[in-house]
Coordinates of C-alpha atoms and ligand atoms in Angstrom, one line a residue:
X158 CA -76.3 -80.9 74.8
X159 CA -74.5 -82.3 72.4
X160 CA -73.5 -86.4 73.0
X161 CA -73.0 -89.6 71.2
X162 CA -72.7 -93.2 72.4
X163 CA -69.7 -95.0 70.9
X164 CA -67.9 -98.2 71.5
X165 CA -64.8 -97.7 74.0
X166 CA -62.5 -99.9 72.0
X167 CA -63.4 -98.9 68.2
X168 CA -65.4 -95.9 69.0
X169 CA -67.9 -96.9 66.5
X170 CA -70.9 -94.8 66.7
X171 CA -73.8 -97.0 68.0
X172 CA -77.7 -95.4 67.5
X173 CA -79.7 -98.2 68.3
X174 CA -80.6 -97.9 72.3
X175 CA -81.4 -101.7 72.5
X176 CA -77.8 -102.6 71.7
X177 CA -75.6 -102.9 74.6
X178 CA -72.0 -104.0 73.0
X179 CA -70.6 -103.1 70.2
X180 CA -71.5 -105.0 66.7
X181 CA -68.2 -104.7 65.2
X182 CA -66.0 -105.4 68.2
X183 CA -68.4 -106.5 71.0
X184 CA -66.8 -103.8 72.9
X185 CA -68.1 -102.1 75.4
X186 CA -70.4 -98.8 75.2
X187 CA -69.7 -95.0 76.4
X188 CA -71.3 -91.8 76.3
X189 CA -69.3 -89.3 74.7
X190 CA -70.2 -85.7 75.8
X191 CA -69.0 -82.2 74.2
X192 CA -67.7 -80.6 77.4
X193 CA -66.7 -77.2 75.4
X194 CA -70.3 -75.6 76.6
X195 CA -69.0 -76.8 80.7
X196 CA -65.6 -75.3 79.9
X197 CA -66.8 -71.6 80.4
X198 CA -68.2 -72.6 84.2
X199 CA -66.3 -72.9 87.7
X200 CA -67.4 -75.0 90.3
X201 CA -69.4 -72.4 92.2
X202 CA -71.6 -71.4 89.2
X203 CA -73.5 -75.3 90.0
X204 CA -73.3 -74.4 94.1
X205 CA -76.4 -72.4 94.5
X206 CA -78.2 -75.7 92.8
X207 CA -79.6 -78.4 95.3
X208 CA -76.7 -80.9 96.2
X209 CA -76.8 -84.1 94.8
X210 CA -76.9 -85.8 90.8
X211 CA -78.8 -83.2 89.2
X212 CA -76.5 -80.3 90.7
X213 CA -74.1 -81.5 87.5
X214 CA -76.7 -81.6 84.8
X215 CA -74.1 -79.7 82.3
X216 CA -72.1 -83.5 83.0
X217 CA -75.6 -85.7 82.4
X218 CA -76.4 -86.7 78.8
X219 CA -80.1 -87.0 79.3
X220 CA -83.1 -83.9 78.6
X221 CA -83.2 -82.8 82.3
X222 CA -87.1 -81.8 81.6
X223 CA -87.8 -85.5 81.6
X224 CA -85.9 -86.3 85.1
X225 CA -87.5 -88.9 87.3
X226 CA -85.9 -88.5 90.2
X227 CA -86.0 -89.3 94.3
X228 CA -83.5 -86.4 95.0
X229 CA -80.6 -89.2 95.2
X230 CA -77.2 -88.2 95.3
X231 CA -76.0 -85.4 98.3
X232 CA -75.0 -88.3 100.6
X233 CA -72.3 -87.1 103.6
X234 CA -69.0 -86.9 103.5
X235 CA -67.6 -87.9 107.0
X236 CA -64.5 -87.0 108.4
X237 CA -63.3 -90.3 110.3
X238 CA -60.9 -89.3 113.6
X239 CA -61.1 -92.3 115.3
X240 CA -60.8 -94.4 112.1
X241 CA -57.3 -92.9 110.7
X242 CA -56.4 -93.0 114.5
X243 CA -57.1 -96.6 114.3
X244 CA -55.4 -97.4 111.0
X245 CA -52.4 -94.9 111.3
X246 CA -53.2 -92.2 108.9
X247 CA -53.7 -88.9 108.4
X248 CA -56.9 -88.2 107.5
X249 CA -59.7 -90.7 106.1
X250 CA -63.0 -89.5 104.7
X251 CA -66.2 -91.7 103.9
X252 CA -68.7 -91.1 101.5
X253 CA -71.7 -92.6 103.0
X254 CA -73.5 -93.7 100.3
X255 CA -76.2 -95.7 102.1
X256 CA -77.8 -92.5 102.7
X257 CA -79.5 -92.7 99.1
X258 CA -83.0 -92.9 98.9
X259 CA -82.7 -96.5 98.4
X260 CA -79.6 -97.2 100.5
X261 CA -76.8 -97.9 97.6
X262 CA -75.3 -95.6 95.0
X263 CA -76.9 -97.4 92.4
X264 CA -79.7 -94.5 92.9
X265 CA -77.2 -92.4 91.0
X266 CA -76.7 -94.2 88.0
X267 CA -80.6 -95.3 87.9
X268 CA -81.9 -91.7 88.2
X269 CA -79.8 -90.7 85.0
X270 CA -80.6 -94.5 83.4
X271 CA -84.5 -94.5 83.6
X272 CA -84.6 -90.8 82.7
X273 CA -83.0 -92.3 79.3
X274 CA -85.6 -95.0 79.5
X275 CA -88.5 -92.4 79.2
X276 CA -86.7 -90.6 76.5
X277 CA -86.5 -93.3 74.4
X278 CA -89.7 -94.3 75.3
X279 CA -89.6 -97.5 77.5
X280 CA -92.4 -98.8 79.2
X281 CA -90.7 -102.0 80.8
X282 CA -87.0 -101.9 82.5
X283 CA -85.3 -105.1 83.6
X284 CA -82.1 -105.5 85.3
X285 CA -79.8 -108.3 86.7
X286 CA -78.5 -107.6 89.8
X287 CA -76.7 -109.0 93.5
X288 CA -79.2 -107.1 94.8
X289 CA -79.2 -103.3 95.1
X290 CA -79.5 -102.3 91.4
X291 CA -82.9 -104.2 91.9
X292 CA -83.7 -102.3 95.1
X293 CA -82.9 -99.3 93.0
X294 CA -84.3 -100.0 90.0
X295 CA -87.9 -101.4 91.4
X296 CA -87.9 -97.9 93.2
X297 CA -87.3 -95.9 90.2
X298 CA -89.7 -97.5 87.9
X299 CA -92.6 -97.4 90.4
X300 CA -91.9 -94.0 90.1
X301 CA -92.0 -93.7 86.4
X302 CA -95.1 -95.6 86.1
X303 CA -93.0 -98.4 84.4
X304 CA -93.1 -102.1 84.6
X305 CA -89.4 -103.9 85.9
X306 CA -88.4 -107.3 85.8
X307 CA -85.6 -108.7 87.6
X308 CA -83.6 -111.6 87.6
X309 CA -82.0 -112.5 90.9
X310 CA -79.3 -115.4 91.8
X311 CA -81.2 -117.6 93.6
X312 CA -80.3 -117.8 97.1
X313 CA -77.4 -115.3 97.7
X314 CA -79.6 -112.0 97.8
X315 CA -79.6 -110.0 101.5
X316 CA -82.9 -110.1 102.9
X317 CA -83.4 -106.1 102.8
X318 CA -82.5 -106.0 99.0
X319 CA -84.9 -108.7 98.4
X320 CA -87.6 -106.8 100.2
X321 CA -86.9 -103.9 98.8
X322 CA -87.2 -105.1 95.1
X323 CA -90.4 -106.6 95.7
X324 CA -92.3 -104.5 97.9
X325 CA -91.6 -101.5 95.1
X326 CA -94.0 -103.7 92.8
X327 CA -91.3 -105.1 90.6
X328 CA -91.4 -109.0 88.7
X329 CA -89.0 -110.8 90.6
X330 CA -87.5 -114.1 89.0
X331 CA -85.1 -116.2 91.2
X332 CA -82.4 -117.4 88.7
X333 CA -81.0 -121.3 89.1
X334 CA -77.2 -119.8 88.7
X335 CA -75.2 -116.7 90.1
X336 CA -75.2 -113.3 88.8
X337 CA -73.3 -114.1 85.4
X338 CA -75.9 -116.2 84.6
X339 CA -78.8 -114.0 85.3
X340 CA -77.0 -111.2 83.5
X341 CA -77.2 -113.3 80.1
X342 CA -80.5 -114.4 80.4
X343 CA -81.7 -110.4 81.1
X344 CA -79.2 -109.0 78.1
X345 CA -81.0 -111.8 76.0
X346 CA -84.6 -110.3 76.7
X347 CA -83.1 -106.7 76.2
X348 CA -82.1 -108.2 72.6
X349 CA -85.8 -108.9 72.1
X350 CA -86.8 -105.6 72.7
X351 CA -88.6 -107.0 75.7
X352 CA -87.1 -104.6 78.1
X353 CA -84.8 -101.5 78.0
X354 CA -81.6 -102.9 80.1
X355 CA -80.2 -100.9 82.9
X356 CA -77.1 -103.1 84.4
X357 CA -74.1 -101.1 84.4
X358 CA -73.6 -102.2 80.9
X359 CA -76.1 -99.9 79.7
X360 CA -74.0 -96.4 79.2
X361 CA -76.3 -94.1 80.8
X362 CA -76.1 -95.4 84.3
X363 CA -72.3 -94.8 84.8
X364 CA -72.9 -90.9 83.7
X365 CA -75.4 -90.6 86.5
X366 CA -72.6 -92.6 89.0
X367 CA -70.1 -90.0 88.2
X368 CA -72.1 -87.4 90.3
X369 CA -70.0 -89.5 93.4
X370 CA -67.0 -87.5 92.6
X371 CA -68.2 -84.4 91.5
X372 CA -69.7 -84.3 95.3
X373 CA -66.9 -85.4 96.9
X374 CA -64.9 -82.9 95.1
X375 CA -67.4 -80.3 96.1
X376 CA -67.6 -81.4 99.4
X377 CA -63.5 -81.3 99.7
X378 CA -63.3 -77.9 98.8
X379 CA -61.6 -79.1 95.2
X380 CA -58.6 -80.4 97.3
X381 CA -57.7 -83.1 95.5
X382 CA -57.0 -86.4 97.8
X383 CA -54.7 -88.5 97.3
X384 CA -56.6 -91.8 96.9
X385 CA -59.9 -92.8 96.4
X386 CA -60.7 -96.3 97.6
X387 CA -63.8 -98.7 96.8
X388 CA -64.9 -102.0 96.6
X389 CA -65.2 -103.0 92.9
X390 CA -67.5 -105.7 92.3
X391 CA -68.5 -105.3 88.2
X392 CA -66.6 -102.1 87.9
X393 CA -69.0 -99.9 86.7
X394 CA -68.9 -97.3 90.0
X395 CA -64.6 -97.2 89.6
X396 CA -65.0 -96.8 85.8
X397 CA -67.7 -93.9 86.5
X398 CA -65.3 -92.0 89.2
X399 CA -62.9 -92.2 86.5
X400 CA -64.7 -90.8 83.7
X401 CA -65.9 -88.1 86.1
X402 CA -62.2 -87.8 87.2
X403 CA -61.2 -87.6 83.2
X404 CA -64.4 -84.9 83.0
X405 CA -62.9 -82.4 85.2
X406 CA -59.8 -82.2 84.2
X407 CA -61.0 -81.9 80.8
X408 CA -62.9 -78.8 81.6
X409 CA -60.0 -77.5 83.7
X410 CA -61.5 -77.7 87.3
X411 CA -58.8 -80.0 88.5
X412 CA -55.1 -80.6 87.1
X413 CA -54.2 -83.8 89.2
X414 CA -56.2 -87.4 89.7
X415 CA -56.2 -89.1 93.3
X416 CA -54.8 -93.0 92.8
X417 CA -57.9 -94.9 92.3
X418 CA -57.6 -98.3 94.6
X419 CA -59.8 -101.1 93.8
X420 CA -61.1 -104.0 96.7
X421 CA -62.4 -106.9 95.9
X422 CA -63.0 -110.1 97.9
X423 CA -60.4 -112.7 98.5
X424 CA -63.0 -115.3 96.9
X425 CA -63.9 -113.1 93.8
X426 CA -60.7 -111.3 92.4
X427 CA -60.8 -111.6 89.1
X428 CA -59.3 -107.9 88.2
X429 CA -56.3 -108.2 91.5
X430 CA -55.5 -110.7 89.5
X431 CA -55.4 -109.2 86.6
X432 CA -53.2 -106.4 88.5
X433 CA -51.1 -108.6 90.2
X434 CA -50.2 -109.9 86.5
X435 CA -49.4 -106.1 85.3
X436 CA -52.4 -107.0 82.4
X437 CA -54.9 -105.2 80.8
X438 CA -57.8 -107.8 80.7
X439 CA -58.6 -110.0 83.2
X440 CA -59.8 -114.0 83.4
X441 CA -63.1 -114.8 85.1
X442 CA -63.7 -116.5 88.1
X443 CA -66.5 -119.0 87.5
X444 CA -67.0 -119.9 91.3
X445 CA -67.0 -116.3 92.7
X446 CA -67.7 -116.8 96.7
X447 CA -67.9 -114.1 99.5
X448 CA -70.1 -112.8 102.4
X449 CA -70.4 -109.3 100.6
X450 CA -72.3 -110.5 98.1
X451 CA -72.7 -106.8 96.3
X452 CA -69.3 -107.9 95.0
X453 CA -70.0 -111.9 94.6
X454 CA -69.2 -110.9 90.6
X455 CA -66.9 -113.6 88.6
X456 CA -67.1 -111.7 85.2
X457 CA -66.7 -108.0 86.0
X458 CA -68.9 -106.4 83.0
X459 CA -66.4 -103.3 83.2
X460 CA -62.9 -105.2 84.5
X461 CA -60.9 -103.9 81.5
X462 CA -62.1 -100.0 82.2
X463 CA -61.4 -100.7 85.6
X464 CA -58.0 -101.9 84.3
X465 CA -57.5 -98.8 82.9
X466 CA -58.8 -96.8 85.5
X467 CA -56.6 -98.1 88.2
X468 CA -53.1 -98.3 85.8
X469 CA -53.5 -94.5 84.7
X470 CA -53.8 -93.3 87.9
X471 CA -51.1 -95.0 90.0
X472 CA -53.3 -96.7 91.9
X473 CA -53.7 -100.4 93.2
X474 CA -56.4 -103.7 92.9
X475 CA -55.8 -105.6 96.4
X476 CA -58.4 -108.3 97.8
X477 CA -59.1 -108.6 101.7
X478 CA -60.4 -111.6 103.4
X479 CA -64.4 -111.7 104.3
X480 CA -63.1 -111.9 108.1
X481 CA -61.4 -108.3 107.3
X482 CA -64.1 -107.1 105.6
X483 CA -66.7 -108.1 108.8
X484 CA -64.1 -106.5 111.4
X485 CA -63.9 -103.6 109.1
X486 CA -67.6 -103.1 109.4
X487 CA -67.7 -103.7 112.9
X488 CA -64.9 -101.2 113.2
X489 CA -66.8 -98.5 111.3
X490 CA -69.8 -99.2 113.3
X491 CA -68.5 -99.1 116.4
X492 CA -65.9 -96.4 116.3
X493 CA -67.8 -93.9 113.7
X494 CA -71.3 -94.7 114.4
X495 CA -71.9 -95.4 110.3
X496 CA -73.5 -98.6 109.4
X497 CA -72.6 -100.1 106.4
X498 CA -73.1 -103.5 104.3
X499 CA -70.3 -105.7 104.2
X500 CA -69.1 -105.1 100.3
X501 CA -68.5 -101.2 101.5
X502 CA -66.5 -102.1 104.2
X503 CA -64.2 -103.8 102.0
X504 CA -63.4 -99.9 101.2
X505 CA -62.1 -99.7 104.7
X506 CA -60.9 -103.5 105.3
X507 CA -58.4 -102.2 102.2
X508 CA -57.1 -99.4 104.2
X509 CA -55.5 -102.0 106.8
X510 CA -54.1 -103.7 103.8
X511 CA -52.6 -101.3 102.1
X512 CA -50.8 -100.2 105.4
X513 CA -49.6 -103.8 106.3
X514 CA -48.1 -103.9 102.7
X515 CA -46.1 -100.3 102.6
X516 CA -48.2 -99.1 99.5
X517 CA -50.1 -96.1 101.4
X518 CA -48.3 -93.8 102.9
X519 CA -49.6 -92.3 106.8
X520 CA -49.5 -89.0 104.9
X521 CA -52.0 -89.7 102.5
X522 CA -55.4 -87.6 102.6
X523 CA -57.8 -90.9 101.7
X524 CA -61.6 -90.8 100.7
X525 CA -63.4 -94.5 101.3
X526 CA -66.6 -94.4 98.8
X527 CA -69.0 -96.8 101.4
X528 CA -71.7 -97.5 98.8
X529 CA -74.3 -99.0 100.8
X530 CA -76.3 -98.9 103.9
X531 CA -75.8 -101.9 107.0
X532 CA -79.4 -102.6 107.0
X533 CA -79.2 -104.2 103.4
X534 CA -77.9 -107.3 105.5
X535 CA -79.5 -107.4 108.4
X536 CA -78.4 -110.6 109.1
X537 CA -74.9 -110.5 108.9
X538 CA -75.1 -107.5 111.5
X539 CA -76.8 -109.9 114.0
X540 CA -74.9 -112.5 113.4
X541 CA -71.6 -110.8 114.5
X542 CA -73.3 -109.9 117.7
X543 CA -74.1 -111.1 120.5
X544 CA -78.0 -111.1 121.3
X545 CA -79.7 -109.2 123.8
X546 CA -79.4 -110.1 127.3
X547 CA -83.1 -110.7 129.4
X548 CA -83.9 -108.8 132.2
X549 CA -86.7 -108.5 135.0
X550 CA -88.2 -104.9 134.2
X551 CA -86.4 -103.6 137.7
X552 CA -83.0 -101.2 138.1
X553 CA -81.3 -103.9 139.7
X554 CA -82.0 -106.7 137.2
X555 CA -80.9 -104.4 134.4
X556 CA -77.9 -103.5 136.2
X557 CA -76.9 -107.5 136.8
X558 CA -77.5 -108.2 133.3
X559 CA -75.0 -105.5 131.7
X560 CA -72.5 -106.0 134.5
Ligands
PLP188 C1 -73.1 -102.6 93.2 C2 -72.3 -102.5 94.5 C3 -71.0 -102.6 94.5 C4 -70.1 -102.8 93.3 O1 -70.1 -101.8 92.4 P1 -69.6 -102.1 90.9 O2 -70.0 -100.8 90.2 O3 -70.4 -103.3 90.4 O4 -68.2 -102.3 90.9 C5 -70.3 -102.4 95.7 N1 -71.1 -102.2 96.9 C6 -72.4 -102.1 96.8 C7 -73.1 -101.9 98.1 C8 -73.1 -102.3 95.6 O5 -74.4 -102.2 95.7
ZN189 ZN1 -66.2 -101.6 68.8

């Protein structure tokens, strides 16, 4: 395997795995793989492989001897009836990415991230994170026989994340800031060799994300969509579907690239408005305020490849409102029996949108990338609900109570 990491904006070759921008440009960082060995296999020679990341090794720039995995990746792809009935198109699919092993998609990225840690011979991994990529990470380490740190905003972590990342055994700090914050203070310990970093910044995680579309190309028979929509909250997970996208066309497996559609929160839209603008780079949002706090995210690490991603394709940056993206979960609760947190259900609350304002078409074939699992937040479930009703334990008291 033959691979390189170089900056995306000066392509200068960078060796040292502890850097995580570029030194001449402070650009940011990419794998580069030589695809010519991939170029001589279709599709069906990876089909007979287990579904899921490691199905696409011949895409992964790690030693796959060295794999630490939890068999992420091979998540459903549902075909929603009632949904496009609902919204008034032709057909919708969702990848349900809450069924990793952890519950987000961030397994993806982290099984190909902490396989590079071992490589290079880490024995501590530190992330910061809204939540999940701690869940994930924690997960991942204890399983590596690693030590992880993370740094958390204080206060606006869902409870399920938060147990997640410390019942897996990882050092949990509570950060006085938001995410941007506790994303410098975590690159600054990666600088003192403290910790090998695995945010989205680091390179190796958005190889392991592109497995998303490989399987939902898989999964669609290579029938190309039309449009891929997902939330965007730092832009790693739209910059990965891109490079995947880029990938297969590269190695001839597909000629055309569905419009990539990014959502993010009305409160935290840094890169719609970027979009909105027709620019290329985007200005943060210091104040960056929503109930799907997967996507609370001011400073988007990856806005400018998520720039990219979205202009080459024809596709679109819109924001929905938190009360769309709560009645968009509801919705998809209710309607196709799949749970997710509120930042996936941005995904569909952007579906609605993109109706309302003529930009999709009732023709389109549409895939919704859902990236994590409803019980993440249990409390904004419950509190959309009503609460159980009480009942004497007879027939006729039950049957009073529902009435
Ligand atoms: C991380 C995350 C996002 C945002 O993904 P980015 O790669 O940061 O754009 C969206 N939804 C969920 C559930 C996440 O965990
Ligand atoms: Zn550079």
């Amino acid at each position: 395997m033959e691979r390189s990491v170089r900056c995306w904006d000066c392509h200068r070759e960078i060796e040292d795995p502890y850097i995580d921008s570029c030194p001449s440009c402070n650009g940011l960082l990419e794998v580069t793989l030589d695809l010519e060995p991939v170029k001589e296999l279709k599709p069906s020679d990876l089909s007979s492989r287990p579904l899921g990341v490691w199905r696409y090794q011949p895409f992964l720039p790690v030693d796959p001897s060295l794999a630490v995995s939890l068999q992420e990746g091979g998540t459903p792809l549902y075909r929603c009836l009632n949904l496009a009935n609902d919204i008034g198109i032709r057909e919708v699919n969702v990848k349900y990415e809450g069924a990793n092993p952890t519950g987000s998609f961030k397994d993806r990225g982290m099984t190909v991230g902490i396989t590079r840690a071992r490589e290079i011979g880490a024995d501590t991994v530190g992330c910061a994170s809204t939540g999940n990529t701690s869940a994930s990470l924690a997960a991942y380490a204890a399983k590596a026989g690693m030590g992880c740190v993370v740094l958390l905003p204080e206060g606006k972590v869902a409870l399920g994340k938060l147990a997640q990342a410390i019942f897996y055994g990882a050092k949990v700090v509570s950060i006085e800031g938001n995410f941007d914050d506790a994303l410098g203070t975590v690159r600054e310990l990666a600088e003192q060799r403290y910790l090998y970093l695995l945010n989205s910044i680091n390179p190796f995680r958005p190889e392991g994300q592109k497995s998303v579309l490989f399987e939902i190309m898989d999964q669609l028979y290579y029938d190309v969509p039309d449009r891929i929509v997902l939330p965007v909250g730092n832009a790693g997970n739209i910059s990965a579907v891109h490079k995947a996208l880029k990938e297969l066309v590269e190695v001839g497996w597909i000629d055309e690239m569905p419009m990539l559609t990014g959502i993010q929160a009305s409160g935290s839209m840094p890169l719609v408005d970027a979009f909105n603008r027709k620019a290329k780079d985007f200005n943060a949002d210091k104040m960056p305020e929503t109930v799907a706090t997967a996507i609370r995210i001011g400073n988007p690490v990856s806005g400018r490849k998520a720039l990219e991603a979205i202009y080459s394709t024809g596709g679109h940056a819109i924001e929905v409102t938190d009360e769309e993206i709560l009645a968009a979960q509801m919705l998809l609760g209710r309607r196709e029996g799949v749970g997710v947190e509120p930042a996936s259900a941005a995904s569909i609350a952007g579906l609605r949108r993109l109706m309302d304002e003529g930009i999709m078409d009732r023709d389109e074939r549409v895939v919704c990338i859902c990236t994590g699992n409803a019980l993440k937040d249990p409390e904004v479930m419950i509190s959309q609900c009503s609460p159980p009703v009480k009942a004497k334990a007879t027939a006729e008291a039950v049957m009073r109570a529902i009435s």
